[in-house]
Coordinates of C-alpha atoms in Angstrom, one line a residue:
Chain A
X1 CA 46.1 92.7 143.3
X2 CA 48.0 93.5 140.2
X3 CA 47.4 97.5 140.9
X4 CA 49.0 96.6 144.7
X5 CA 51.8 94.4 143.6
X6 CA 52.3 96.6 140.3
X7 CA 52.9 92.9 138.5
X8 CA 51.4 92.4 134.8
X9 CA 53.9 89.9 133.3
X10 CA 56.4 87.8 135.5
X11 CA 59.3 85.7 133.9
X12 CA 59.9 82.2 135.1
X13 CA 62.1 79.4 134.6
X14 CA 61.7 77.0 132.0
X15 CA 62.5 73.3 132.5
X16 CA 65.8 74.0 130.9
X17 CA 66.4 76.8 132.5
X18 CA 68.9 77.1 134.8
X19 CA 70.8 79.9 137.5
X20 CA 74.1 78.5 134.8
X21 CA 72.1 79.2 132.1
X22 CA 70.7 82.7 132.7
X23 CA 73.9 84.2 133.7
X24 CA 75.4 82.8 130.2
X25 CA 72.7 84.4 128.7
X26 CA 73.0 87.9 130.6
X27 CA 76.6 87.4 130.4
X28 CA 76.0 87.0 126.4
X29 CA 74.6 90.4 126.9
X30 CA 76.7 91.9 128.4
X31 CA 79.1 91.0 125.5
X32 CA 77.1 92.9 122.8
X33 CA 77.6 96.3 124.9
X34 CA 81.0 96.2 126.3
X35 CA 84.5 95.4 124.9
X36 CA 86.9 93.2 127.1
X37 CA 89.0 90.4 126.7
X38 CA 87.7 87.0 128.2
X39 CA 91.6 86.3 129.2
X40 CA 91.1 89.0 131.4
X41 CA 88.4 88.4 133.8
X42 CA 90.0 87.8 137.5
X43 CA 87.3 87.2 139.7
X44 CA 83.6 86.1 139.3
X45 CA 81.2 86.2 142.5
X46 CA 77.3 85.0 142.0
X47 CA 74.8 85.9 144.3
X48 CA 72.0 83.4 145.0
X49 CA 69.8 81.4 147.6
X50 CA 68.8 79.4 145.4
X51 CA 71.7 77.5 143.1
X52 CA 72.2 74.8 140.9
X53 CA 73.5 71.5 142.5
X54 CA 71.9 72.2 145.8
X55 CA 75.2 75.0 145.5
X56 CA 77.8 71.9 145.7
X57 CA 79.7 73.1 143.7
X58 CA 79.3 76.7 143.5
X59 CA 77.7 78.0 140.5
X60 CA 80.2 80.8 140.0
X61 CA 82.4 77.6 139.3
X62 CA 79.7 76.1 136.9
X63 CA 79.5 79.3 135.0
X64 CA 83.4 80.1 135.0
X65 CA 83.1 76.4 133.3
X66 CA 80.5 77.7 130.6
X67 CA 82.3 81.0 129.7
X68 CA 85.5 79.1 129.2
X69 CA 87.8 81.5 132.1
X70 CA 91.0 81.5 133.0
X71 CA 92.2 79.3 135.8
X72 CA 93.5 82.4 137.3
X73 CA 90.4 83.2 138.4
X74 CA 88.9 83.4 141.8
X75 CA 85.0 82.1 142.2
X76 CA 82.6 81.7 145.1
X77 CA 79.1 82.4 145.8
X78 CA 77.2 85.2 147.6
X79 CA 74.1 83.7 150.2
X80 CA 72.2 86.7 149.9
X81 CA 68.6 87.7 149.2
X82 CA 67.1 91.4 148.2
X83 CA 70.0 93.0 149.7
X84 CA 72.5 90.7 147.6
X85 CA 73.2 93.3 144.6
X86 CA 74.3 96.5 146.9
X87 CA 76.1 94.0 149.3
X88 CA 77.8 92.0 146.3
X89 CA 78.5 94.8 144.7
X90 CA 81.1 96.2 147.5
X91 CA 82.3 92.2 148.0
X92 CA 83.5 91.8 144.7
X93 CA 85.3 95.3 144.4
X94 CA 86.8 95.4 147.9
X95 CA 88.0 91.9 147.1
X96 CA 89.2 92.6 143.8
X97 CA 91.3 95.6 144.7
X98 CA 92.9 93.9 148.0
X99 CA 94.2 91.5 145.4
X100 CA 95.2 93.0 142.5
X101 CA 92.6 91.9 140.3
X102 CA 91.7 94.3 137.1
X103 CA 88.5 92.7 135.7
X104 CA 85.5 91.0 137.5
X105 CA 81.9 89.9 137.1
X106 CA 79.3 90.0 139.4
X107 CA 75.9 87.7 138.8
X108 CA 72.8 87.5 140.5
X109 CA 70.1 85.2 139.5
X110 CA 67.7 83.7 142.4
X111 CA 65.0 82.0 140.9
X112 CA 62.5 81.9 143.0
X113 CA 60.0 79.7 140.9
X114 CA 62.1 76.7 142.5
X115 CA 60.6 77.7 146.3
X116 CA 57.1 79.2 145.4
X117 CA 54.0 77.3 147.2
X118 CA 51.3 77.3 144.2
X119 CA 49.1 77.9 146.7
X120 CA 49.9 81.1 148.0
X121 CA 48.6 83.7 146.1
X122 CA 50.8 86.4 147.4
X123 CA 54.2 85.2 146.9
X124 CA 53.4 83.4 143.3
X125 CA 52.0 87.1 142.0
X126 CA 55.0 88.8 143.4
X127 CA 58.1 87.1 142.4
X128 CA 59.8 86.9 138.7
X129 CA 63.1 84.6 137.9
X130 CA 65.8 87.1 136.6
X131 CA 69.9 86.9 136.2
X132 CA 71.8 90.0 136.1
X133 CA 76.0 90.7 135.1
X134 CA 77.7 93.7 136.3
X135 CA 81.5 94.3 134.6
X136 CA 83.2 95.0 137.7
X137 CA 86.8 97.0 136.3
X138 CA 89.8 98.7 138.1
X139 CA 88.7 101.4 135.8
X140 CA 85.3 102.3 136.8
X141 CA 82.6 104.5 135.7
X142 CA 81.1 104.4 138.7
X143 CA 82.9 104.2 142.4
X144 CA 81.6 103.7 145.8
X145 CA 81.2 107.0 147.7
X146 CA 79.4 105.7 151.1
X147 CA 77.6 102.9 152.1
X148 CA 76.1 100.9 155.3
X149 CA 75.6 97.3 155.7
X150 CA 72.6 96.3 158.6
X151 CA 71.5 93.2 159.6
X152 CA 68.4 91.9 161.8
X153 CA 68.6 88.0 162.3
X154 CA 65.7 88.6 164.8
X155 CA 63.3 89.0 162.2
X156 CA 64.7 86.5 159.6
X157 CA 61.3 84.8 160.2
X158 CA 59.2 86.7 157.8
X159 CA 61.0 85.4 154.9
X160 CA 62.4 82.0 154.8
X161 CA 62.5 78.5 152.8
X162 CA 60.7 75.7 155.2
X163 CA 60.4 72.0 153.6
X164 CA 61.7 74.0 150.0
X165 CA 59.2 76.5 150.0
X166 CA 58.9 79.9 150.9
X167 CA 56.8 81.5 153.0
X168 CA 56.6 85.0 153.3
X169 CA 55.1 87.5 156.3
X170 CA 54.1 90.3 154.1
X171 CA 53.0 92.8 156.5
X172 CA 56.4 92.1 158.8
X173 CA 58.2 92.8 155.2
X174 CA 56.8 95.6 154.6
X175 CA 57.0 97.2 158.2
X176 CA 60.3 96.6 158.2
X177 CA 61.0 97.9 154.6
X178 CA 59.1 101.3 155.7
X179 CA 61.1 101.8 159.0
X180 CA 64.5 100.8 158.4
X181 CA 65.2 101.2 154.9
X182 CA 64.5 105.2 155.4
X183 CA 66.1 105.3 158.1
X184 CA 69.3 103.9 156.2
X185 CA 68.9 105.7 153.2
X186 CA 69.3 108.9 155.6
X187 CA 72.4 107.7 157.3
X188 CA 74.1 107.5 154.1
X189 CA 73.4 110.7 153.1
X190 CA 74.8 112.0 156.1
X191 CA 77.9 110.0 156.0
X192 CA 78.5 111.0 152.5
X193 CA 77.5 115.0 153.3
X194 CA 74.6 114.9 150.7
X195 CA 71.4 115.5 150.7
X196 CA 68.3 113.7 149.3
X197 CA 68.7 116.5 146.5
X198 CA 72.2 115.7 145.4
X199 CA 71.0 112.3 144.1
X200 CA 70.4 111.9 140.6
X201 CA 68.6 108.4 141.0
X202 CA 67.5 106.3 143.2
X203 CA 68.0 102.6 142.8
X204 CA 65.2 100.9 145.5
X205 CA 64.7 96.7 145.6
X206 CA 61.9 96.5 143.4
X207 CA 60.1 94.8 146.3
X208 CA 56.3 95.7 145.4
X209 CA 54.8 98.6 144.1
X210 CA 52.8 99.6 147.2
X211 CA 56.6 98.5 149.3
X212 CA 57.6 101.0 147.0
X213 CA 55.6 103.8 147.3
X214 CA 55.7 104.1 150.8
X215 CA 58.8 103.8 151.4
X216 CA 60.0 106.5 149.2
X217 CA 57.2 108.7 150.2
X218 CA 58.9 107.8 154.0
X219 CA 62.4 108.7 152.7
X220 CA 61.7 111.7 151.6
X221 CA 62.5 111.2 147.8
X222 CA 61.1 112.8 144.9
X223 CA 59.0 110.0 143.0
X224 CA 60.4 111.1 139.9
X225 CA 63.7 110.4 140.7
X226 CA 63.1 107.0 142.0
X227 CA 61.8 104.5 139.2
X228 CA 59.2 101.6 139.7
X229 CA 59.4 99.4 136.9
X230 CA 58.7 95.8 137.9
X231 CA 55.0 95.3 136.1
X232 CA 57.1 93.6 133.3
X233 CA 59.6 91.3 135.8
X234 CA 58.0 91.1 139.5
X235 CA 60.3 91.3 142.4
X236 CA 63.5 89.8 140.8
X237 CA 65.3 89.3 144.3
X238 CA 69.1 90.4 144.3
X239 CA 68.5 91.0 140.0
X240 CA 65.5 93.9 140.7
X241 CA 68.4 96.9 141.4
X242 CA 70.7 95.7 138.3
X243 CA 67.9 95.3 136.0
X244 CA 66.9 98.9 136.8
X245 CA 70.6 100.3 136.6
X246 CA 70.6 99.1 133.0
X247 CA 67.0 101.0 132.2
X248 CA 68.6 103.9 133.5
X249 CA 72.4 103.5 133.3
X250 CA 72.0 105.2 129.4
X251 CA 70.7 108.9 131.2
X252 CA 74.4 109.3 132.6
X253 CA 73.2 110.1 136.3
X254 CA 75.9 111.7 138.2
X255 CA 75.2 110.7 141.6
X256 CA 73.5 107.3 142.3
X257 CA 72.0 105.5 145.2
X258 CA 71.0 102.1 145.5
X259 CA 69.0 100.3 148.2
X260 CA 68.4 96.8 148.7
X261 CA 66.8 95.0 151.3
X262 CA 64.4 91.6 152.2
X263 CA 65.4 88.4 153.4
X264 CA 67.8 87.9 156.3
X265 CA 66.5 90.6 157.7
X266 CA 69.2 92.3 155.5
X267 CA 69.1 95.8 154.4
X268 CA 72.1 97.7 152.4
X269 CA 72.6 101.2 150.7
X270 CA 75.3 102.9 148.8
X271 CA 76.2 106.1 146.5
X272 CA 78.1 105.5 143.4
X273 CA 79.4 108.9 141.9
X274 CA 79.9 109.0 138.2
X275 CA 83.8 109.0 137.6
X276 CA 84.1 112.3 135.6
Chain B
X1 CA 91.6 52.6 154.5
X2 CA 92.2 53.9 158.1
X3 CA 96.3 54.4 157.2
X4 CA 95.4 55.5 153.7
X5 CA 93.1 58.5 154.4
X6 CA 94.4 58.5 158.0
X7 CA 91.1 59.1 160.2
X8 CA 90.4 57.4 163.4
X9 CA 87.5 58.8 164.4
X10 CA 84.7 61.4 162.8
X11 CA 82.8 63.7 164.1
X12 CA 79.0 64.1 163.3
X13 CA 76.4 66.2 163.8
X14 CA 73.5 64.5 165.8
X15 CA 70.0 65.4 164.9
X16 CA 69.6 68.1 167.2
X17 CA 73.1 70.0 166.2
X18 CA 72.7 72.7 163.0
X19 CA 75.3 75.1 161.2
X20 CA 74.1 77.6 163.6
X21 CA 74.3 75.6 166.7
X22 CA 78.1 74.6 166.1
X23 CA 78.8 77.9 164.4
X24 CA 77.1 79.2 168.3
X25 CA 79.5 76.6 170.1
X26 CA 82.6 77.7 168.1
X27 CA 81.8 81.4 169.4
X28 CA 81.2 80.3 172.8
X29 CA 84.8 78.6 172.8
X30 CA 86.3 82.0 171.5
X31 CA 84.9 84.0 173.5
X32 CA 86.6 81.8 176.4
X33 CA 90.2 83.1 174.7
X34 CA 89.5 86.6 173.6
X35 CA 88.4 89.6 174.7
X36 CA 86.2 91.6 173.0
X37 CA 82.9 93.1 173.1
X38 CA 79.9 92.1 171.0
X39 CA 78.3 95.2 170.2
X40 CA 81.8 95.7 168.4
X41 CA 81.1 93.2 165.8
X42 CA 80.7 94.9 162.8
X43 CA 80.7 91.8 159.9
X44 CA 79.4 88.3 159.7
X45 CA 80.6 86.1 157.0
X46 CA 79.8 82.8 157.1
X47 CA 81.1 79.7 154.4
X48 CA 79.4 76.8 153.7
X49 CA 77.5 74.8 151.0
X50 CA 74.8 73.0 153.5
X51 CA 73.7 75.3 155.2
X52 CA 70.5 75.4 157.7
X53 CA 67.1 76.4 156.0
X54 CA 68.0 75.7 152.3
X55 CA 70.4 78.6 152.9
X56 CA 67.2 80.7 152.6
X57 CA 67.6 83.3 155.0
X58 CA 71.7 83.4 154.5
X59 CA 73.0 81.5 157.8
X60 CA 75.1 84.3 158.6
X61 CA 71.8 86.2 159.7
X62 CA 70.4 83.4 161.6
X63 CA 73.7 83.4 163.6
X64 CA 73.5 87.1 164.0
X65 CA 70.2 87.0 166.1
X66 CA 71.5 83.9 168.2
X67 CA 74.2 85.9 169.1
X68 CA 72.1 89.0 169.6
X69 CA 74.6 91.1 167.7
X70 CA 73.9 95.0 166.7
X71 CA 71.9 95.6 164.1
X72 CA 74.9 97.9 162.5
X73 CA 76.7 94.4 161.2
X74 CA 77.3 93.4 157.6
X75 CA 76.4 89.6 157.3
X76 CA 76.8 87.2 154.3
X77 CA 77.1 83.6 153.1
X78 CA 80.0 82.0 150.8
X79 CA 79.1 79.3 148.8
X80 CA 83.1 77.7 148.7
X81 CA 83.8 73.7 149.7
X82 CA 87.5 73.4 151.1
X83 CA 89.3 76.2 149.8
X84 CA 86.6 78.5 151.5
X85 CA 88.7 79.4 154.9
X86 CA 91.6 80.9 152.4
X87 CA 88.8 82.4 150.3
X88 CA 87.0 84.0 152.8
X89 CA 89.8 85.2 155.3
X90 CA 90.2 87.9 152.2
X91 CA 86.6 88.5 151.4
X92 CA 86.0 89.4 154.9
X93 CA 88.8 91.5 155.3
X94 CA 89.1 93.1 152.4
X95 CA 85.4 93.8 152.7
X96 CA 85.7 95.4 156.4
X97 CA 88.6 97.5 155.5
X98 CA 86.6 98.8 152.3
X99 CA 83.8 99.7 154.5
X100 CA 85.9 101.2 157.9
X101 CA 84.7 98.0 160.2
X102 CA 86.7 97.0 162.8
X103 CA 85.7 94.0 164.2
X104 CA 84.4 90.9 162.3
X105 CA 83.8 86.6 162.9
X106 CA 84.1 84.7 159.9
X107 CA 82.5 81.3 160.2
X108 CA 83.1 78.1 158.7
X109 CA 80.5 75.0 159.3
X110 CA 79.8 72.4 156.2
X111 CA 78.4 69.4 157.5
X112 CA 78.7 67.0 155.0
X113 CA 77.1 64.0 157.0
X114 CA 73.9 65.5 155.6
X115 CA 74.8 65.3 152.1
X116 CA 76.7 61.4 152.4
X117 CA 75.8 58.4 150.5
X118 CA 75.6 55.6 153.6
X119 CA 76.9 53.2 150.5
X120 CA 79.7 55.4 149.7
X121 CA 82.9 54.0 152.2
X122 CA 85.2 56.2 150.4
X123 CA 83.1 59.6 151.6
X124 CA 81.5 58.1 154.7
X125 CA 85.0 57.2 156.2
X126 CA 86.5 60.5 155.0
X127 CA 84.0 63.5 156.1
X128 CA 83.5 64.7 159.4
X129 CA 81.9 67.7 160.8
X130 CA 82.7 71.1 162.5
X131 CA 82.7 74.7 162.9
X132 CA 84.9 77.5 163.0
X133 CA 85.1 80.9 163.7
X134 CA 87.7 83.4 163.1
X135 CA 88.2 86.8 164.8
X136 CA 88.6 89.3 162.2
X137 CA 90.1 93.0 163.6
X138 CA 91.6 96.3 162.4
X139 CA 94.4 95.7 164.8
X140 CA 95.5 92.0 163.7
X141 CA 98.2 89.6 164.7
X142 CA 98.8 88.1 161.1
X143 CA 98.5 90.2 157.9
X144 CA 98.1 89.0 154.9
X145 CA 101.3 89.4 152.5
X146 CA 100.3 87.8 149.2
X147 CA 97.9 85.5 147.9
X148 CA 96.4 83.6 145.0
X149 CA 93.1 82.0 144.1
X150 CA 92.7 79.8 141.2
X151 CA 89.3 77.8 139.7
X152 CA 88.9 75.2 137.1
X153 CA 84.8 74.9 136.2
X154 CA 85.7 72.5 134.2
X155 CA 86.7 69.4 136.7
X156 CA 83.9 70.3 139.2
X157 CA 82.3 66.9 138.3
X158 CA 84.9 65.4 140.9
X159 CA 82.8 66.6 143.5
X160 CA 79.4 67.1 143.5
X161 CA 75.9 66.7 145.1
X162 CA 73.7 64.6 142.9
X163 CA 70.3 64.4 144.5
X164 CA 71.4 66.0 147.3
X165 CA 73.9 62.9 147.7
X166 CA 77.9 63.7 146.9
X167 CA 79.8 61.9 144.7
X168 CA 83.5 62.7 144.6
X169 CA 86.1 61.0 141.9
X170 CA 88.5 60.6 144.7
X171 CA 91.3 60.0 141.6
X172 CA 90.5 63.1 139.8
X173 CA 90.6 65.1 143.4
X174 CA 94.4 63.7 144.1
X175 CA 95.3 64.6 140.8
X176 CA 94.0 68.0 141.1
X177 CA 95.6 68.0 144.3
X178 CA 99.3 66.6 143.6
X179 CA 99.4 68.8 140.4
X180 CA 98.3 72.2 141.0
X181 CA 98.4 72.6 144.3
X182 CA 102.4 72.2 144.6
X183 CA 102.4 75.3 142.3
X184 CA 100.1 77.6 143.3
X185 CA 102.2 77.5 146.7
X186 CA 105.2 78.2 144.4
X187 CA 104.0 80.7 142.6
X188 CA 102.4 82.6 146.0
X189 CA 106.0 81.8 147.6
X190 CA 107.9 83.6 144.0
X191 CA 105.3 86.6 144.3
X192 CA 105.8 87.3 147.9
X193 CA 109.7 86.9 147.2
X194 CA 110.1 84.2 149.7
X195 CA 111.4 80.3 149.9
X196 CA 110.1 77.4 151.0
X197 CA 112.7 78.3 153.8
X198 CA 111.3 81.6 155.1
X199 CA 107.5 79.6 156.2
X200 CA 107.4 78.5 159.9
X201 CA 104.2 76.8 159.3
X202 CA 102.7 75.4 155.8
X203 CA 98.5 74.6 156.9
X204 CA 97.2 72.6 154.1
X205 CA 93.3 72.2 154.0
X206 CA 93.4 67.9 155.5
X207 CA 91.8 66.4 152.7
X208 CA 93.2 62.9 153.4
X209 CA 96.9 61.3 154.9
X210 CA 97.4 60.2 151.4
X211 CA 96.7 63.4 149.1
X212 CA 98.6 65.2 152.0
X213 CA 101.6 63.1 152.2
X214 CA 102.1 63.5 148.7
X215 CA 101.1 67.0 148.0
X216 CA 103.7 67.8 150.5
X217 CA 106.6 65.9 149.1
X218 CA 105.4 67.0 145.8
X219 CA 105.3 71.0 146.7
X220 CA 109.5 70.4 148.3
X221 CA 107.6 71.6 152.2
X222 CA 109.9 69.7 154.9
X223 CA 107.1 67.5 156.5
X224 CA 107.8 68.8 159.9
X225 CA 106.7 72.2 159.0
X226 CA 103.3 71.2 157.5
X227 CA 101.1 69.1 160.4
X228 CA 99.2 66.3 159.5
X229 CA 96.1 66.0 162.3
X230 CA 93.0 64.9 160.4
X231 CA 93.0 61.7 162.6
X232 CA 90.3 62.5 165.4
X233 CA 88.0 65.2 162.9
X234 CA 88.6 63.6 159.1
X235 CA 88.4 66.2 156.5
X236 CA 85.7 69.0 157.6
X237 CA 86.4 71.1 154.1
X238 CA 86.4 74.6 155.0
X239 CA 86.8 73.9 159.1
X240 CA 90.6 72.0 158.5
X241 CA 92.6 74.8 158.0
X242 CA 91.0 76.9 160.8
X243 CA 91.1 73.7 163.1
X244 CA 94.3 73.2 162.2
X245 CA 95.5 76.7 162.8
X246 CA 94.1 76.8 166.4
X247 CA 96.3 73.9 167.3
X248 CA 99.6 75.6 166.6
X249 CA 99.1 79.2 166.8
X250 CA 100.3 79.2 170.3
X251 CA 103.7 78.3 168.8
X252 CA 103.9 81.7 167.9
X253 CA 104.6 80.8 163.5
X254 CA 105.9 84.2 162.3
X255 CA 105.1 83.4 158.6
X256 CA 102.4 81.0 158.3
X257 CA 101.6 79.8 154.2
X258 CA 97.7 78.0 153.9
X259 CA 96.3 75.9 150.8
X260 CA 92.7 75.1 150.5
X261 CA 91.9 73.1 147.8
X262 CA 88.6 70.9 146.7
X263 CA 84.7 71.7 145.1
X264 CA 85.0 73.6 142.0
X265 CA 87.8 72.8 141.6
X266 CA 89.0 75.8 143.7
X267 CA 92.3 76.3 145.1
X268 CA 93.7 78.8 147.3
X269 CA 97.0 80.1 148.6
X270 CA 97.9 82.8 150.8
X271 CA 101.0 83.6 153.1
X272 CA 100.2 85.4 156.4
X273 CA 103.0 87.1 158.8
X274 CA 102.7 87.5 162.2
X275 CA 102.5 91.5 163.3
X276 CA 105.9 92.0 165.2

């Protein structure tokens, strides 16, 4: 199983742990690596399915309480699963820049310890609790080249909460991550006039190892370019791309691509190019 | 209480009715008005903070395969209580013109009959449920001219679900409400170079007669410019504004100036002008 999944370790919510919590603490951070005045920050979007409060209020709220923000500020949550971090990403900026807003930060954290069924083996081996922050700046290192957004409510049924606890149709997951996500991954390209061989790194949901494999086997992508690193966290949800981006972030890749997909069905990819 | 909060009758969802069914019914009632075709639809947004399934797939999706859009459509939740309709007009636009979509619907459903305290008169006589949805197009009738969107964490115990129960601090909300709602809409008005004058049509989210009545006198907006009609639905959060708006658009407003205000606290202003 562990070989399959690719799982050795997975982090989980204590008691006192909370979605508030962990994005304080991955907002704290954030704060020992990058310079920027807490006055500043404009906009803070959080991406979970599974909130604080039952989501009433909206936990961007609760953490724009913690950190002590502005009241200039705008907040709201993101309902998104393992697509939430390439989705999110494109919210927040889009919406930053249509109103004038310098300074943002994007959160994820979807524990998914609060939904798992004890009895079933394959989702409680799979899935770690994670929170990630992004800096989201009108200065960027990174912007958004191309991207594509797809959506499949037909098949939302292989992934959903029923009675508060998940329940998961691994083989429809992983037919779907096989077919579609390649197929995405190679529209993107082509929108953006690149080739698999113009990408420095690719950024894939950390769904499973074996998800993994075959999929970027399908897509074409050299294996070295695409890291799996999820022995040490599971399959994180909408934190598994941004907990790899800041593994890799340090190696300066010029071009990037990121991939996310899972529940809904919802699948998402986009190229960030390295400001130069 | 009925003068004071100024609801006759409320609307509830009965067993059978969901976010998705009503978010289905407010489609099916567009589509009676506009023309368009559904393998246009491009984006999905969808607001609310009880949403069907735990919010676990993203409701957005779920209404994506009832409708049997394409599978080429963006769709995502916002977590946002009643400022969410002046919220998420921007998100979704600002996200569609980001990403060269054309056509979008942004939904609004939050049922709060699911979340009421039978014991609590002051909610249970308040809250009433609905849907919206909102065409979203590259070729729109009203364009947004200048908006702002504010947040205070730190006063989001006024509203809240405890046990999956709400409690609201009624006091604390009309405070919030008669204090910093009247200057968000003056600072929006300064910022867009505009008077009180120069708006045809002031839709404030219906919270209550009362908070109305005196956010209105308080903010200098001649009462015959800003509609009071919260009698036969009560205060449906993110649905009033939309609700509201669908009432008097066929008067033509050529400047039209929304407040959404509530959970979070969040507050929202944005002016809109009609295309000439």
């Amino acid at each position: 199983m562990e070989q399959k999944i690719g799982v050795s370790t997975l982090p989980r919510f204590e008691a006192e742990d909370s979605v508030v919590s962990a994005s304080v603490a991955a907002f704290k951070r954030l704060c020992e690596k990058e310079n920027f005045d807490l006055a500043e920050i404009e906009c803070v979007v959080l991406c979970t399915q599974n909130p604080d409060e039952g989501g009433l209020p909206h936990n961007s709220a609760l953490v724009h309480a913690e950190l002590g923000l502005s009241e200039d500020c705008a907040c709201f949550d993101i309902g998104l699963g393992c697509s939430g971090y390439v989705y999110g990403l494109s919210v927040i900026q889009s919406f930053m820049a249509a109103n004038g807003m310098k300074k943002g930060l994007f959160f994820t954290c979807d524990p998914y310890s609060r939904i798992l069924n004890p009895e079933d083996k394959n989702t409680c081996l799979l899935f770690g609790d994670a929170a990630s922050v992004t800096l989201v700046s009108d200065t960027p290192r990174y912007i958004l080249s191309s991207a594509k957004f797809s959506t499949k409510g037909a098949g939302s049924e292989a992934l959903k909460k029923n009675d508060n606890l998940l329940e998961m149709n691994g083989r429809a997951v992983f037919n779907f991550a096989l077919q579609d996500v390649p197929k995405q991954i190679k529209k993107v390209l082509e929108s953006a006039e690149l080739t698999v061989d113009h990408i420095d790194l690719f950024l894939l949901h950390q769904g499973s190892r074996f998800m993994l494999e075959n999929t970027i086997k399908r897509a074409g992508i050299p294996t070295e370019r695409a890291p799996i690193k999820l022995s040490e966290t599971g399959n994180t949800i909408s934190s598994s791309i941004p907990l790899l981006l800041e593994k890799e972030i340090d190696n300066l890749p010029g071009v990037i691509l990121m991939s996310g997909f899972g529940v809904g069905l919802s699948w998402a990819t986009a190229i960030y190019k390295c400001v130069k």
